[in-house]
Amino acid sequence: MDTVFGIPGGAVLPLYHELAASGIRHILTRHEQAAAHAAEGYARATGRPGVCIATSGPGATNLVTGIADAYMDSIPIVAITGQVGVAMIGHDSFQEADITGITLPITKANYLVKNIRDLAATIHEAFYVATTGRPGPVLVDIPKDITTQRAAFHYPPKLRLPGYRSRVEPHALQVAQAAAAILAAEKPLLFIGGGVITSGAHEEVRQLAEEQDIPVIMSMMGKGAFPETHPLFIGMVGMHGTVAANYAVCETDLIIGVGVRFDDRVTGKIEAFAPRAKIIHIDIDAAEIGKVVPAHIPIVADARQALQAILARLPEKKEHPAWRQKIKVWQDEHPLRYDECGLKPQYVIEELYRLTEGRAVIATDVGQHQMWAVQYYPVERPRSFLSSCGLGTMGFGVPAAMGAAIARPGETVVAITGDGSFQMNIQELATLSHYRIPVKIILLNNGYLGMVRQWQEFFFERRYAYSEMGGNPDFVKVAEAYRLPARRVTTREEVVPALEEALATDGPYLVEALIDREENVFPMVPPGGTLNKMVTGGRQ
Amino acid sequence: MKRTLSVLVENRPGVLTRVAGLFSRRGYNIDSLAVGRTENPTISRMTIVVDGDEQIIEQVCKQLNKLIDVIKLSDITDDPHVGRELMLIKVNADPAVRGEIMQIVDIFRARIVDIARNSLIIEATGDADKIDALENSLRPFGIREVVRTGKIAMLRGAKTKGMEASGDGTGD
Amino acid sequence: MGQETKVRTGARAVMEVLQAEGVELVFGYPGGAVLPLYHELAQTSIHHILVRQEQNAVHAASGYARTSGRTGVCFATSGPGATNLVTGIATAYMDSVPVVIFTGQVPTSMVGSDAFQETDITGITIPITKHNYLVKDVEELPRIVKEAFYIASTGRPGPVLVDIPKDVALAPCQAPIPEKVELRGYKPTYHGHPGQLRALARLLKESRRPLLFAGGGVIASGAEGYLQELAEKIQAPVATSLTGLGAFPEDTPLSLGMVGLHGKPCANHAVMECDLLVGLGVRFDDRVTGAIEKFAPRARIAHVDIDPAEIGKNVRVDLPLVGDISCVLKELLALVEPAEHPEWLERIKILRNNYPLTYGRGGEVRPQWVIERLGEMTRGRAIIATDVGQHQMWAALFYGYTEPRTFISSCGLGTMGYGLPAAIGAALARPDRQVWLITGDGSLQMSMAELGTAIEQGISLKVLLFNNQSLAMVRQLQHFYYEGRYTAIKFTGNPDFVRLAECYGATGLRIAKQEEVVPALARAMQEDGITLIECLISEEEMVYPMVLNGAALNEMLLPE
Ligand SMILES: Cc1ncc(C[n+]2csc(CCOP(=O)(O)OP(=O)(O)O)c2C)c(N)n1
Ligand SMILES: Cc1ncc(C[n+]2csc(CCOP(=O)(O)OP(=O)(O)O)c2C)c(N)n1
Ligand SMILES: [Mg+2]
Ligand SMILES: [Mg+2]
């Protein structure tokens, strides 16, 4: 652990006192929520646990959204909160909040340390639980008087956690069944998710896809687990997935789901999801299997181990020319496209892709711009696309990018955000400025909560109830007030020079693009709809 | 000091979470908690045994009373009441010692409810002291597993701790 | 079903209850799961204030509620929208502020499946709401919403959350709005027990050095008139807690001001010397009592509160009295005889003279002095919202409050970032009043984006920002308790606040010299719209008096 993110306050001061002497780098954010997201960004970009610190009461409650976000996307973070003294707990004391009670539904585990002797072991356990098995957030709440007491430090060599099993070997019989199913399939599909990235199984996925000639689709969390420029790649599946990917799901006879949750944004109407397919579901979390879709061949195991075991049973290569051809036709007939007149967000992202040669680490916020980023910025490597997928937290982007930039110095880190999302944590411009963290912010400003407006356009009689952002500031001037260089683009021609300048400038930079205000994200499967019934481009 | 609280609550999902959360949040110790439906299907009764000094018990009662789903609470420790717990206990029982075990079971007016080749399941009801004593007596044989329900209680005589004693909160 | 029961969607039914409850504005932020409510909201005359982050929707609703005495309302979507509310809800809970919060939820069939943007918000908020509901049956919706308002605003007020799955909001609903709320588990006690009332009257009669100690409960129950009457009738001095500021006019001779770790010297001394302390709607929070075993050592303590659980929770109480402060004081006034305590009042006068509220050396612009000028120029009649930090304590000590509902601050949870949204809520509640926000550079940054909301709403608001480029309250703690090892408190990346204000279309003024203070304040008072005055102050400034951990209230550190 080299970096922590946080904000001090009374109850956590003893920790800060020691932190100052420890040599661990501390990044002072401007709001605790950003500290949690930054820790997430750090973890998502590296696979190592991110750490955030906050004081009791409001400091702790400000972490809640970040913790919930990490929980939904299975990101290992450890949140350390100060608490009022043990004797004061339960009295509604000043800045007391029952943060272990509050975070019960959104942490993998949490602890209130009531005895100094347990402290070292608890911290150890917290890191262990956060990072093993299906990772997730863990919170450790430490009363003030615990941190000021002294105790002989003994880091327990072994943890005793009878209720926790983090590693499970793939079951040989199920592995054999999976291999047989793969051999028998005529229209197989690999469906990959965040679990592939967590377990580092991307090489195995690639090997399986290439050797067995299996096309690949992904969930948003799976972005980066398979090179998107690869000929076997079809795209993201689900509400804003590609046409070909969604069609493929409707046709396939075998889905090999690896580290995916079959989230409702992916499946659409559950009864109509993959109607002809057998499903192999590989996941380290037994509770995920069969939760949403029935799995014909369940494999509870680490994705990498499971794939290795399956690969070992698939000696010869295979080809599926007819299936590939069918998909190719869909892809050719329904490429992603947009109208080229005016300043389009898709164009900005395409140019960003070109200028960074697809090698930037991208963090996004939530809204239309997030979907455009998914669609128009293909990535090649795991841990290079960071987005709030399960919780869909606006305000995630900039702080997550901050954490990523700190975790991976020397790499280009870009936050793609919208005007609504950006304002949720706009104060973090101060943190960027303070530490000169080199995050390039691309703000796609449509003056709307665009995704909400799009839903209202399609599902709520175009009654745009409170989705227009009045009172937006001049974002370029705002950045300048923080001493950050910034530039606004309003036409297509200005895009490339602005991006070039942003990328060439050391340190943080903001590019604000005033995009076509009513641009929509297509394709779109209406919520609860069937995947092959998509609304595609073009306004009537 | 152990106190037995008899609590009438709305029979709704989440009520148990609210009560349990209150105890952990405020650092009170629950000895046991048993919950089940009453004669009125919209109401459940919780019997909670808590441990703490007078001040803590007073806070427990007041804080519980504040929960909207708590309809009525009485501390029945000092009222004459029947308190019972149910225990299932699985003990090692080689044929050689079965007779001895059965004697103990008789003394405690417990029952044998399952017999396997070298173990028995015994069912016992009674107050906590009796149950503890039975458990202790069986310990030398080797206890494999114990399951206890926690205490449930009812006032003796015609008195009840039901709804009629409490006021209905109304407002407009 | 009777013909007169009309069928409408659940969302529509919610609007009906809001209108029946007289709700005129709601604060919120839309998102997928709550869109059905927004769709209907847009069809009503209820005004919606679009904030920039959901946390601030609750804070604004709370500022609105505290200023107006009415229930604040806010809307948010499921998942992150709901979790963003948590700090706001906890803040309102700790200060007993009535707010009703509506969150969208994923459809009932998906609840519990970790669906997109699903969060168990009722589970999360159990410890920080007075009550909460997950509505599973649309026919229960009208009743639940009505109950929510009733629970939030009666007894000891507090936040109530109603979580409405999307399908429930869209489903047809036949149930009418019930006439009455019937809750068998909820029945606040309003009237004082006659025996206890007589006992209290007796204690007051016997007492030679009585002290009335007023808290937020006095304001919540609108008891300030009775309090003044009682204080004058029995010639007892009145001190307040932080939440009680404004419950008793500070410009009157019987007023002592705030008690506590940063309390006024004479108020703290009075607590230590009185022989009867009557707590009225106070919690005896640890910030008030200091070392609990040394608190009010000579006094018998009477404690009046509507929440029985508060009585005896923190301090030993000789006379508990459960009831609404207004009811109790009214009943008590009929029982007490007029009295005088010349010696005690003389002693108070001496304390006041011997221990005036002063401030020591500091930088060029003294924040305490600035707030005193503001108090004079607005004659103690502005509504002051604050954030949390040193500036909060200065605002509490140096302004001089004369009316209830004019000091709007996060007292129990001490939430930085509360100030600006709360001030917006206050300004919307009382457009006839001058509203000032007193804030710090750390706190303002936590919710600064709400300047956009303020501008969009066209409200008039004055912001007095004390910029010490640091989290100076934390620095002060590090100074006294951590060997002056100043860690993580320095802000080097602070924005240029004046320019920032201008980006949003506000007026920005910067003060670096004392002689600029009064003209700047005067200009802000003249101006409509948003004016931000940035006062550059020294980070070495301290809040005095200060009672150190473990000390008694009269063992205060005072400036040299
Ligand atoms: C914290 C939070 N609140 C509300 C939502 C609901 N929501 C989803 S997308 C969206 C609009 C986002 O607007 P913006 O950031 O401007 O992006 P755009 O869609 O315009 O690209 C909203 C409000 C959310 N996801 N997160
Ligand atoms: C959300 C939150 N985080 C942390 C704290 C701990 N805390 C209390 S005061 C303070 C410093 C406030 O700084 P500022 O707003 O600049 O006020 P100042 O003390 O400098 O006047 C901090 C960090 C808090 N109260 N709330
Ligand atoms: Mg937008
Ligand atoms: Mg400051």
PDB file of N, CA and C and ligand atoms in Angstrom, chain A residues 368-369 418-420 444-451 469, ligand 3:
ATOM      1  N   GLN A 368     -25.235   9.375 -21.155  1.00  0.00           N
ATOM      2  CA  GLN A 368     -25.026   9.070 -22.580  1.00  0.00           C
ATOM      3  C   GLN A 368     -23.547   9.002 -22.919  1.00  0.00           C
ATOM      4  N   HIS A 369     -22.783   9.941 -22.399  1.00  0.00           N
ATOM      5  CA  HIS A 369     -21.352   9.997 -22.739  1.00  0.00           C
ATOM      6  C   HIS A 369     -20.651   8.688 -22.365  1.00  0.00           C
ATOM      7  N   GLY A 418     -19.934  14.091 -18.434  1.00  0.00           N
ATOM      8  CA  GLY A 418     -21.043  14.905 -18.935  1.00  0.00           C
ATOM      9  C   GLY A 418     -21.248  16.093 -18.008  1.00  0.00           C
ATOM     10  N   ASP A 419     -22.020  17.048 -18.434  1.00  0.00           N
ATOM     11  CA  ASP A 419     -22.156  18.263 -17.616  1.00  0.00           C
ATOM     12  C   ASP A 419     -22.853  17.978 -16.292  1.00  0.00           C
ATOM     13  N   GLY A 420     -23.784  17.031 -16.290  1.00  0.00           N
ATOM     14  CA  GLY A 420     -24.436  16.688 -15.023  1.00  0.00           C
ATOM     15  C   GLY A 420     -23.477  15.973 -14.097  1.00  0.00           C
ATOM     16  N   LEU A 444     -18.376  16.355 -22.249  1.00  0.00           N
ATOM     17  CA  LEU A 444     -19.331  16.409 -23.359  1.00  0.00           C
ATOM     18  C   LEU A 444     -20.591  17.091 -22.840  1.00  0.00           C
ATOM     19  N   ASN A 445     -20.657  18.372 -23.133  1.00  0.00           N
ATOM     20  CA  ASN A 445     -21.701  19.200 -22.532  1.00  0.00           C
ATOM     21  C   ASN A 445     -22.882  19.330 -23.482  1.00  0.00           C
ATOM     22  N   ASN A 446     -24.011  18.767 -23.060  1.00  0.00           N
ATOM     23  CA  ASN A 446     -25.240  18.929 -23.844  1.00  0.00           C
ATOM     24  C   ASN A 446     -26.277  19.756 -23.088  1.00  0.00           C
ATOM     25  N   GLY A 447     -25.888  20.278 -21.924  1.00  0.00           N
ATOM     26  CA  GLY A 447     -26.829  21.107 -21.174  1.00  0.00           C
ATOM     27  C   GLY A 447     -28.036  20.328 -20.658  1.00  0.00           C
ATOM     28  N   TYR A 448     -27.908  19.023 -20.691  1.00  0.00           N
ATOM     29  CA  TYR A 448     -29.014  18.162 -20.232  1.00  0.00           C
ATOM     30  C   TYR A 448     -28.463  17.045 -19.366  1.00  0.00           C
ATOM     31  N   LEU A 449     -29.305  16.501 -18.549  1.00  0.00           N
ATOM     32  CA  LEU A 449     -29.086  15.161 -18.032  1.00  0.00           C
ATOM     33  C   LEU A 449     -29.514  14.269 -19.193  1.00  0.00           C
ATOM     34  N   GLY A 450     -28.579  14.117 -20.119  1.00  0.00           N
ATOM     35  CA  GLY A 450     -28.933  13.631 -21.445  1.00  0.00           C
ATOM     36  C   GLY A 450     -29.603  12.274 -21.447  1.00  0.00           C
ATOM     37  N   MET A 451     -29.102  11.362 -20.633  1.00  0.00           N
ATOM     38  CA  MET A 451     -29.674  10.028 -20.631  1.00  0.00           C
ATOM     39  C   MET A 451     -31.107  10.064 -20.113  1.00  0.00           C
ATOM     40  N   MET A 469     -30.313  21.284 -17.638  1.00  0.00           N
ATOM     41  CA  MET A 469     -29.453  21.903 -16.639  1.00  0.00           C
ATOM     42  C   MET A 469     -29.390  23.408 -16.878  1.00  0.00           C
TER      43      MET A 469
HETATM   44 MG    MG D   3     -25.284  16.137 -20.129  1.00  0.00          MG
END
